[in-house]
Short mmCIF file of C-alpha atoms and ligand atoms in Angstrom, two decimals:
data_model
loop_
_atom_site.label_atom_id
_atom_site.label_comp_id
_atom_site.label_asym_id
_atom_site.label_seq_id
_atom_site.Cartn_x
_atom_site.Cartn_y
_atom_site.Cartn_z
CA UNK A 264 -29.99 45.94 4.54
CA UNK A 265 -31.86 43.29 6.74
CA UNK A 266 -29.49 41.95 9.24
CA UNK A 267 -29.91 37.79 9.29
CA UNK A 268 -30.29 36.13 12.24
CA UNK A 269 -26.87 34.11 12.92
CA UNK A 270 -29.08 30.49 12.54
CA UNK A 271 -30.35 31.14 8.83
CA UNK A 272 -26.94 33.06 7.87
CA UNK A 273 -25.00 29.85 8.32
CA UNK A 274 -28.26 27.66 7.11
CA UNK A 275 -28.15 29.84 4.33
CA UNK A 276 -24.48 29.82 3.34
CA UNK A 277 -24.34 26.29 3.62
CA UNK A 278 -27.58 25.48 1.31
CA UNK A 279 -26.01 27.85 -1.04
CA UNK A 280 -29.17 29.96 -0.61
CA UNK A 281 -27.14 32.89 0.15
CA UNK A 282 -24.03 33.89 -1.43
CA UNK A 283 -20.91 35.21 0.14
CA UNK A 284 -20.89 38.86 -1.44
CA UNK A 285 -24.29 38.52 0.50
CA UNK A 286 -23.04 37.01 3.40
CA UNK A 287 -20.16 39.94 4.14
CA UNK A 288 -22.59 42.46 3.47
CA UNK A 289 -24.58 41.18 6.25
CA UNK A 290 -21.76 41.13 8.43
CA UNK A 291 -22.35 44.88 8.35
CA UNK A 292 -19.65 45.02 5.41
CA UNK A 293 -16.57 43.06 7.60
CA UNK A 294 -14.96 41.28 5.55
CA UNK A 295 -15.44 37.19 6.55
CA UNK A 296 -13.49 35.90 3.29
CA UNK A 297 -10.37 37.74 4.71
CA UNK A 298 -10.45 36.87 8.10
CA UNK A 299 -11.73 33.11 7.96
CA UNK A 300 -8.60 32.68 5.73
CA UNK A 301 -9.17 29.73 3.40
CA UNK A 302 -12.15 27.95 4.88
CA UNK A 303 -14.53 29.43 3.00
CA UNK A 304 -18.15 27.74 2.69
CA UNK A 305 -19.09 28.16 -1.13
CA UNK A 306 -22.35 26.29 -1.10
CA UNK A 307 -20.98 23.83 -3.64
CA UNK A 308 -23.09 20.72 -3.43
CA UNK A 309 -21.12 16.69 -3.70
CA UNK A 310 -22.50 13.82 -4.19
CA UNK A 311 -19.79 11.10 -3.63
CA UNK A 312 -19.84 7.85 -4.28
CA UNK A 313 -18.81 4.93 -1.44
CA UNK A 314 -17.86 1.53 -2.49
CA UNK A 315 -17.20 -1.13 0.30
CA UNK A 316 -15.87 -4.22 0.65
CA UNK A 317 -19.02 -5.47 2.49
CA UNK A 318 -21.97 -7.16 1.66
CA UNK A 319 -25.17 -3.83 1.58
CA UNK A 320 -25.93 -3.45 5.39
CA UNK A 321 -23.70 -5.96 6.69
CA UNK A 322 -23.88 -5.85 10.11
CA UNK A 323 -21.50 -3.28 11.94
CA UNK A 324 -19.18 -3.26 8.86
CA UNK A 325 -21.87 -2.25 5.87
CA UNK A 326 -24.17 -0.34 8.77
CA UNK A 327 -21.05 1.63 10.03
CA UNK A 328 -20.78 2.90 6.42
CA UNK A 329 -24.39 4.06 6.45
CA UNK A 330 -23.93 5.92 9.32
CA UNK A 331 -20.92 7.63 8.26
CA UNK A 332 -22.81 8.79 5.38
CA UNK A 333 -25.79 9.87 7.44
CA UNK A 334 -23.43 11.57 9.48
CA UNK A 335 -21.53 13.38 6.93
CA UNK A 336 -25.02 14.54 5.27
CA UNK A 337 -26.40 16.01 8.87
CA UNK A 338 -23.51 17.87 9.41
CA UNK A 339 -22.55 19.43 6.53
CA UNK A 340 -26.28 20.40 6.11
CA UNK A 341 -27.37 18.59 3.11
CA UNK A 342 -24.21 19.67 1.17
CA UNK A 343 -22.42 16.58 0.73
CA UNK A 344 -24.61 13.15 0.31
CA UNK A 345 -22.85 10.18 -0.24
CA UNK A 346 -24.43 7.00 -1.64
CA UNK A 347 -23.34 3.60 -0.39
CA UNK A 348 -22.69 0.77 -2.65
CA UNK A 349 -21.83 -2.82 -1.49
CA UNK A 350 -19.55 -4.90 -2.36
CA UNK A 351 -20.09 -5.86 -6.13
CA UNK A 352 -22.45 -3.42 -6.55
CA UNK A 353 -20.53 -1.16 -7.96
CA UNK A 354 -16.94 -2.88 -8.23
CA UNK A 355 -15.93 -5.91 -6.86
CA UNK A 356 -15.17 -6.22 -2.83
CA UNK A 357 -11.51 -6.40 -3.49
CA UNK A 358 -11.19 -3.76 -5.98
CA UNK A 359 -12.44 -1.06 -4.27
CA UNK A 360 -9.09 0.80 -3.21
CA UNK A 361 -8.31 1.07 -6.94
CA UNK A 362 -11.40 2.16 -7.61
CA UNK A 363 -11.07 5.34 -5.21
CA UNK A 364 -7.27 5.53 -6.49
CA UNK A 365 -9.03 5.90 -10.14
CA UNK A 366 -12.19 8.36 -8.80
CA UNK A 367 -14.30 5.99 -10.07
CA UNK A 368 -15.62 5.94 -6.54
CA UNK A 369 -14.73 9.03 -3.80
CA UNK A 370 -14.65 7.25 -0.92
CA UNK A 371 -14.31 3.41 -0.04
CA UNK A 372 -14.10 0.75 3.24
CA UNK A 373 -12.56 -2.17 4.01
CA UNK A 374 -8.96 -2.35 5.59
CA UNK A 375 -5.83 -2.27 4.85
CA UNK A 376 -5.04 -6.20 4.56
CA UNK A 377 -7.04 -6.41 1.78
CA UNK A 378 -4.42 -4.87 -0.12
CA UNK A 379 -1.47 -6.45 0.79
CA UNK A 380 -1.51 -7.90 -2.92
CA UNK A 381 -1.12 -3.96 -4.08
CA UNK A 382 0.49 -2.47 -0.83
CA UNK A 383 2.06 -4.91 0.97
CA UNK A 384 2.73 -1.91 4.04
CA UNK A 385 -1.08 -1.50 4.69
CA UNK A 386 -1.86 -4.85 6.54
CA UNK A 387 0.67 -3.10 9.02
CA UNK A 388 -2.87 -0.29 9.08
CA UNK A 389 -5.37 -3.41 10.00
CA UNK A 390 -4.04 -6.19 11.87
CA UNK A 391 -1.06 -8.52 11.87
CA UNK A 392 -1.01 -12.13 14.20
CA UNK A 393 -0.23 -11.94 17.76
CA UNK A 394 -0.42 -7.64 17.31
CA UNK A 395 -1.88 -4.97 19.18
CA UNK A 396 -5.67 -4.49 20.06
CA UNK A 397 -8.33 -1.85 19.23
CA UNK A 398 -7.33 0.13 21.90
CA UNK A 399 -3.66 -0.08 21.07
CA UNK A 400 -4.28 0.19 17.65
CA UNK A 401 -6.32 3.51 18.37
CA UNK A 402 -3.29 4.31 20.53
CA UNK A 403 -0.50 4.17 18.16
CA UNK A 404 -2.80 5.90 15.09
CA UNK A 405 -4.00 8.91 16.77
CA UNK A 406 -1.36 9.33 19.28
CA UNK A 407 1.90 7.59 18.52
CA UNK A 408 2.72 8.28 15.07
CA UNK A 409 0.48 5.47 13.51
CA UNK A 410 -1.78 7.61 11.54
CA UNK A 411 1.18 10.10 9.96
CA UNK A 412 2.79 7.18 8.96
CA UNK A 413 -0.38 5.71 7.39
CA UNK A 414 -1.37 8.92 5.42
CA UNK A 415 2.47 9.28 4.16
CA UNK A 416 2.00 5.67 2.52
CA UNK A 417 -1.36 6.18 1.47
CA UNK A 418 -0.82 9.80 -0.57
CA UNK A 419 2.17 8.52 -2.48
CA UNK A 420 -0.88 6.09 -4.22
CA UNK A 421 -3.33 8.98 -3.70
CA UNK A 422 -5.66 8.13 -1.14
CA UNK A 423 -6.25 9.59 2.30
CA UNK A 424 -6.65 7.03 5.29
CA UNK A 425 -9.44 7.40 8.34
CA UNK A 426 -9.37 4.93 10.84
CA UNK A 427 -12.85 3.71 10.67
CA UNK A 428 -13.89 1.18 12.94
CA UNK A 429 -12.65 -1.71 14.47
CA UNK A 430 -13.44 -5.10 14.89
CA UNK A 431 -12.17 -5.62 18.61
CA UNK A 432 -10.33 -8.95 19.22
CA UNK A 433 -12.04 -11.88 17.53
CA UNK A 434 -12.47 -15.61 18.12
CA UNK A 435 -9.86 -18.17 17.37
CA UNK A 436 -12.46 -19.84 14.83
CA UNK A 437 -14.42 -22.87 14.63
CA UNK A 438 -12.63 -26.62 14.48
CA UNK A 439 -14.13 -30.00 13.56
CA UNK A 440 -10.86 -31.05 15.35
CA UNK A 441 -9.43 -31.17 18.90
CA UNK A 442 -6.13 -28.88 19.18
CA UNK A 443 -3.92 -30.22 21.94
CA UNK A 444 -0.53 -29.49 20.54
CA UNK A 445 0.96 -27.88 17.32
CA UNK A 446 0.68 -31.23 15.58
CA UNK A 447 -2.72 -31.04 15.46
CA UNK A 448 -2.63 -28.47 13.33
CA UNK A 449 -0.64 -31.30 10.60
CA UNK A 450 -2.98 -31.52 7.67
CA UNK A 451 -5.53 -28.70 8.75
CA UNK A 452 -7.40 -27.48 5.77
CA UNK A 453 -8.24 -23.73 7.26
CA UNK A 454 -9.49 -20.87 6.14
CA UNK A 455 -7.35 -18.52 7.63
CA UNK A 456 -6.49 -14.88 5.73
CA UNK A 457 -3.63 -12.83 5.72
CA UNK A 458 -0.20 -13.69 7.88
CA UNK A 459 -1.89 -15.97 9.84
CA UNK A 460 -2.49 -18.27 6.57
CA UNK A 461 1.45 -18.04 6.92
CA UNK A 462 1.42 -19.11 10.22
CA UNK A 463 -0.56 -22.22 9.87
CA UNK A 464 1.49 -23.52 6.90
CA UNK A 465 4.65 -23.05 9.19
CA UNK A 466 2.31 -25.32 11.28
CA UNK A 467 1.75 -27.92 8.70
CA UNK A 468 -1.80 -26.57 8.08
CA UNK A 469 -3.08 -25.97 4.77
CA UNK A 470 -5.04 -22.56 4.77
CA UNK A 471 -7.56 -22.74 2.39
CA UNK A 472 -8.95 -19.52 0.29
CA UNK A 473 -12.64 -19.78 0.56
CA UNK A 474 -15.11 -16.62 0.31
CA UNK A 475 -17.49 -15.68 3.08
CA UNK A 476 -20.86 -17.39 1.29
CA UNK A 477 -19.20 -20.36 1.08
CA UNK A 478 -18.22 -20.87 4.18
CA UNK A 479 -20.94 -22.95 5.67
CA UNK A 480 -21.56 -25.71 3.16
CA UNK A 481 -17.35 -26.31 2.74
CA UNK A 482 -17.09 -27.07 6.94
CA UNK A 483 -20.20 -28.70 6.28
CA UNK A 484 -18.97 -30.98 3.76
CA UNK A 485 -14.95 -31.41 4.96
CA UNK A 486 -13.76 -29.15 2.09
CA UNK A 487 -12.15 -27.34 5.08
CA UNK A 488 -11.80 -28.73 8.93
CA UNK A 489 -11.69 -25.51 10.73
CA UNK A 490 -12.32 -21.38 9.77
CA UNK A 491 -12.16 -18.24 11.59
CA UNK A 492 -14.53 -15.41 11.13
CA UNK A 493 -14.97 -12.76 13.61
CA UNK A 494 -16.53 -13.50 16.96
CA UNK A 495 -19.84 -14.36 18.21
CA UNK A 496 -22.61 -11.72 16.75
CA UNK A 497 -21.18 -12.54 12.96
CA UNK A 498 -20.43 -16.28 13.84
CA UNK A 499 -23.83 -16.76 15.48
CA UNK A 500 -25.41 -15.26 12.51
CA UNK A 501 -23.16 -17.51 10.33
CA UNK A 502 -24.57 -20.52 11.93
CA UNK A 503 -21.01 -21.90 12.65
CA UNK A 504 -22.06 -23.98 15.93
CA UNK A 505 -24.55 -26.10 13.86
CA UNK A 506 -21.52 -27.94 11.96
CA UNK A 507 -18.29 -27.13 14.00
CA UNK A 508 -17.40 -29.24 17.06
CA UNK A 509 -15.50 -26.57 18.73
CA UNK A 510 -14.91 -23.11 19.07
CA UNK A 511 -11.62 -22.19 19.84
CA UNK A 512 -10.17 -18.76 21.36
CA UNK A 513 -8.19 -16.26 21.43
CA UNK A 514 -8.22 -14.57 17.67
CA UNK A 515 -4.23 -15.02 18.14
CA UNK A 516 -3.90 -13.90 14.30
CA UNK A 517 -6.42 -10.90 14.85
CA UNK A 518 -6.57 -8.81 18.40
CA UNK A 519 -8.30 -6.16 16.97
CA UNK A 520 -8.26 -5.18 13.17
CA UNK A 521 -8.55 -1.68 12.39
CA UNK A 522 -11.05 -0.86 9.41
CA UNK A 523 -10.34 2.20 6.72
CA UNK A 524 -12.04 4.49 5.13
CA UNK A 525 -9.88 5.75 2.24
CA UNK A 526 -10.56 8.59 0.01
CA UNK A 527 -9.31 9.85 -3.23
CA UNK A 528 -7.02 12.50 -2.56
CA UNK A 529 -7.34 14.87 -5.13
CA UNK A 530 -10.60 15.11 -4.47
CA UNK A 531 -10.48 15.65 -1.02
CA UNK A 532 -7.82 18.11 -1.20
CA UNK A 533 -10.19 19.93 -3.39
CA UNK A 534 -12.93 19.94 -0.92
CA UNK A 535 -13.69 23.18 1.36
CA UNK A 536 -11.43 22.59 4.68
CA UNK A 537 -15.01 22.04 6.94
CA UNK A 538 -16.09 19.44 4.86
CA UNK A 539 -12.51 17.95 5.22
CA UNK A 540 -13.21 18.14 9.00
CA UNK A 541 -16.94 17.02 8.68
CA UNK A 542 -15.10 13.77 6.77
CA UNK A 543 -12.40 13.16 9.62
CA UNK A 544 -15.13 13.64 12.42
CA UNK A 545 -17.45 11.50 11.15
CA UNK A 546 -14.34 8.50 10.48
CA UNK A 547 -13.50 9.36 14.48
CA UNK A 548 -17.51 8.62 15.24
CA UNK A 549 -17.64 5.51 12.76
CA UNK A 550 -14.07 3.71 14.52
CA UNK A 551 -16.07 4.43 18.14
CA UNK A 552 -19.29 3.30 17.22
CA UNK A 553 -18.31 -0.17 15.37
CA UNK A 554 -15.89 -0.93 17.93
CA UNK A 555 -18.20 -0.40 20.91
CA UNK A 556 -21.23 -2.63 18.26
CA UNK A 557 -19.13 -5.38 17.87
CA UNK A 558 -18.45 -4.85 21.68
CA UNK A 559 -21.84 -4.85 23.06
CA UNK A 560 -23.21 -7.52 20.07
CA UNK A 561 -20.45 -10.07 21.33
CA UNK A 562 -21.70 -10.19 24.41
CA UNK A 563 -25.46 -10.59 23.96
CA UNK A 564 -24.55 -13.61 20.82
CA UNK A 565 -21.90 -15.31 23.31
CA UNK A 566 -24.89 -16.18 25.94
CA UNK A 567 -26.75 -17.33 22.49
CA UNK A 568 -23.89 -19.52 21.65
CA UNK A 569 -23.55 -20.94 24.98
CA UNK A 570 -27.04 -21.58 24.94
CA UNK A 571 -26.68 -23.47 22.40
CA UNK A 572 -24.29 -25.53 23.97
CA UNK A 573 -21.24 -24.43 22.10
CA UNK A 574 -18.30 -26.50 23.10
CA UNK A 575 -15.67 -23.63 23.89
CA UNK A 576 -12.20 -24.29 24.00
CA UNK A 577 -9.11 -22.22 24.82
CA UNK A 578 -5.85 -23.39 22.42
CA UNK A 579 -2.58 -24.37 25.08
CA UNK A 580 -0.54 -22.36 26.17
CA UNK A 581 2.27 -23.93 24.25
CA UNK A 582 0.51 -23.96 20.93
CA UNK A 583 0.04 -20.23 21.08
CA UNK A 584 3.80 -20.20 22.11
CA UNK A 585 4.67 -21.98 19.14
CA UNK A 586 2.73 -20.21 16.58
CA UNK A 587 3.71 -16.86 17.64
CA UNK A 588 7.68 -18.26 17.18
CA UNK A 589 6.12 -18.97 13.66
CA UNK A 590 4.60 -15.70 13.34
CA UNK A 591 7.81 -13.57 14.24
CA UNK A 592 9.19 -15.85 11.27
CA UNK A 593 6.94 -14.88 8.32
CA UNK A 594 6.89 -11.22 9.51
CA UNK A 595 10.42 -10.89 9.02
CA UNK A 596 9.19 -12.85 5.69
CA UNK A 597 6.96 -10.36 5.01
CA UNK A 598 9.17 -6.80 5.60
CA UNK A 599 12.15 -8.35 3.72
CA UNK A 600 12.98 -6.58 0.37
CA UNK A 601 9.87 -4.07 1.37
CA UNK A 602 11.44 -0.95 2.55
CA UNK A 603 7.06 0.52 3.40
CA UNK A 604 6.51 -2.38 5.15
CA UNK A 605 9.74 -2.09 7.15
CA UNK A 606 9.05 1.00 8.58
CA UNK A 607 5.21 0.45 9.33
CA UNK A 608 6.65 -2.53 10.81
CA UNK A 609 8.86 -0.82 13.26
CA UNK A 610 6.56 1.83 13.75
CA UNK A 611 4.50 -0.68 14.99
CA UNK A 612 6.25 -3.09 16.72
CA UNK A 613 8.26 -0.10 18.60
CA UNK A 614 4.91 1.04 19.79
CA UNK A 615 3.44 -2.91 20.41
CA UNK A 616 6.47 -3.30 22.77
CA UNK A 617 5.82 -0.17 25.00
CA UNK A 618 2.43 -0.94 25.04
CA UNK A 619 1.99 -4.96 25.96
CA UNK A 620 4.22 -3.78 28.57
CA UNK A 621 1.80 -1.28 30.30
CA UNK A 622 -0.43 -3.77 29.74
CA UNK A 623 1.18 -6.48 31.44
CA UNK A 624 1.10 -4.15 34.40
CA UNK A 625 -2.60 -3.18 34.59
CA UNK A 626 -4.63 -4.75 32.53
CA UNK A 627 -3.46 -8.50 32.74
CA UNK A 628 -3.17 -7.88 35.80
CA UNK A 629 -6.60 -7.02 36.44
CA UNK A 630 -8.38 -9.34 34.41
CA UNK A 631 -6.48 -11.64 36.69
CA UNK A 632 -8.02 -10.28 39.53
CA UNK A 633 -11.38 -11.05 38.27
CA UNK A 634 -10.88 -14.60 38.16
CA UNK A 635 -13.76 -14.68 35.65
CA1 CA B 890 -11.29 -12.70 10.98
#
């Protein structure tokens, strides 16, 4: 029979054009189903669903998401296409990780703080106050025992976790008022999610639960006096500086959240083991390319903001004392009576430790040396 050429074999295995009885024949008769052992490309075409909890085409979140589906249809050569829904387009934002957990959607994004109501353990997977940064995060998940831990929690509620993305660290937030000392934050109406909200009650703050959209009009109007978001490129976009007085950094309660793609596990246990790799790869591509977006966006809508003549204010050094004294408070809050969240937790903070202090050594060391 007509040897193939070793382009249109595999083009043809994977389009299903040619099956495998086919395929070992034109091997010259080896046998490629015994020696490839399980990872055996049947052809079978998927069409998944993805359901985010981003706005369609949000940028670097909801575009990150496109890409990973672009990604996932190049390589596997047309065999598995997934279609991208938004949030509320096919189930509410927040609902999403049941939805994967159910199958009504394969595959869904957000991260892991989101479902802290449901799995109090996961925010450990995202970002906690006065934490570690993307590249720590990235450290501790791919090579200190981060991600084992995280797919150990996730499969007993049958997902599959892929870091996917990251936010790098963000901006304190905006303020309508001056913060010289922790009494200013007395009375603060804030939106402020997560353990941070926490944090700011400890304060005397009042963190306020208002959704993205609404935002605006609420500092606008005094229905809050202060709100993070992210950092410049969303804030910018956001139009934060036309109503705030201030913008205040660091993003003490967020130095660099880590963002998930989970997946139903059944069904990606079922899948062929290259498509399993195609999906991991294309997560690994997806948390470096948002990181380094958010990265290179910051610093183009930071000159735009100081353009603008954005008043840009550093919180004292004793404030951020103070609320991290907080912080270790509701954390211990927040493992108590939680046996997941305990050992995230120390996973975590084991790894934090080792790392600040590295960090302390070389890289605050450095920055010092730039005397930017
Ligand atoms: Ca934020």
């Amino acid at each position: 029979m007509k040897k193939l050429s070793r382009k249109t074999f595999f083009k043809g295995l994977a389009l299903g054009t040619i099956s495998l009885p086919l395929a070992i024949r034109s091997c010259g008769g080896k046998n490629l189903a015994q020696d490839s052992g399980p990872n055996i490309i049947t052809g079978k075409k998927y069409k998944w669903k993805m359901t985010t909890t981003w706005p369609p085409d949000f940028p670097a979140l909801g575009e990150g998401c496109n890409l990973f589906a672009q990604w996932v249809e190049e390589m596997s050569a047309g065999r598995m296409q997934i279609q991208v829904f938004g949030g509320g387009e096919l189930v509410p934002p927040l609902e999403a990780f049941n939805a994967v957990r159910s199958g009504a959607a394969e595959i869904g994004h957000g991260a892991g703080y989101y479902w802290k109501g449901l799995l109090p353990a996961a925010q450990f997977f995202a970002s906690i106050p006065f934490g570690m940064n993307a590249q720590q995060m990235n450290a501790w998940l791919y090579s200190g025992g981060g991600l084992e831990l995280w797919e150990k929690l996730y499969a007993d509620v049958g997902l599959v976790p892929f870091p996917g993305g990251n936010t790098g660290v963000q901006m304190g937030g905006w303020f309508n008022r001056e913060i010289n000392s922790i009494e200013d934050f007395k009375g603060l109406k804030m939106r402020i999610p997560g353990v941070g909200s926490k944090v700011l009650k400890k304060a005397g703050g009042a963190p306020v639960l208002l959704p993205g959209g609404e935002l605006y009009t609420g500092l606008e109007r005094g229905v809050i006096d202060a709100t993070e978001w992210i950092g410049p490129y969303h804030d910018y976009k956001m139009g934060f500086y036309q109503i705030a007085k201030y913008y205040y950094t660091p993003g003490w309660h967020e130095a660099g959240t880590t963002l998930e793609f989970f997946i139903n596990k059944p069904k990606f246990d079922a899948l062929e083991p290259d498509l399993q790799a195609i999906l991991r790869t294309a997560a690994a591509r997806v948390n470096v390319w948002m990181l380094s977006e958010f990265e290179a966006k910051n610093t183009i809508y930071l000159e735009k903001l100081i353009d603008e003549k954005v008043d840009i204010r550093k919180f004292p050094d004793e404030v951020l004392a103070t609320l991290r004294q907080y912080n270790e408070e509701a954390l211990q809050e927040e493992i108590a009576g939680d046996p997941l969240s305990r050992e995230a937790y120390a996973s975590y903070d084991a790894f934090r430790k080792k790392a600040a202090s590295w960090a302390k050594l070389t890289e605050k060391v450095f920055y010092n040396s730039l005397q930017i």
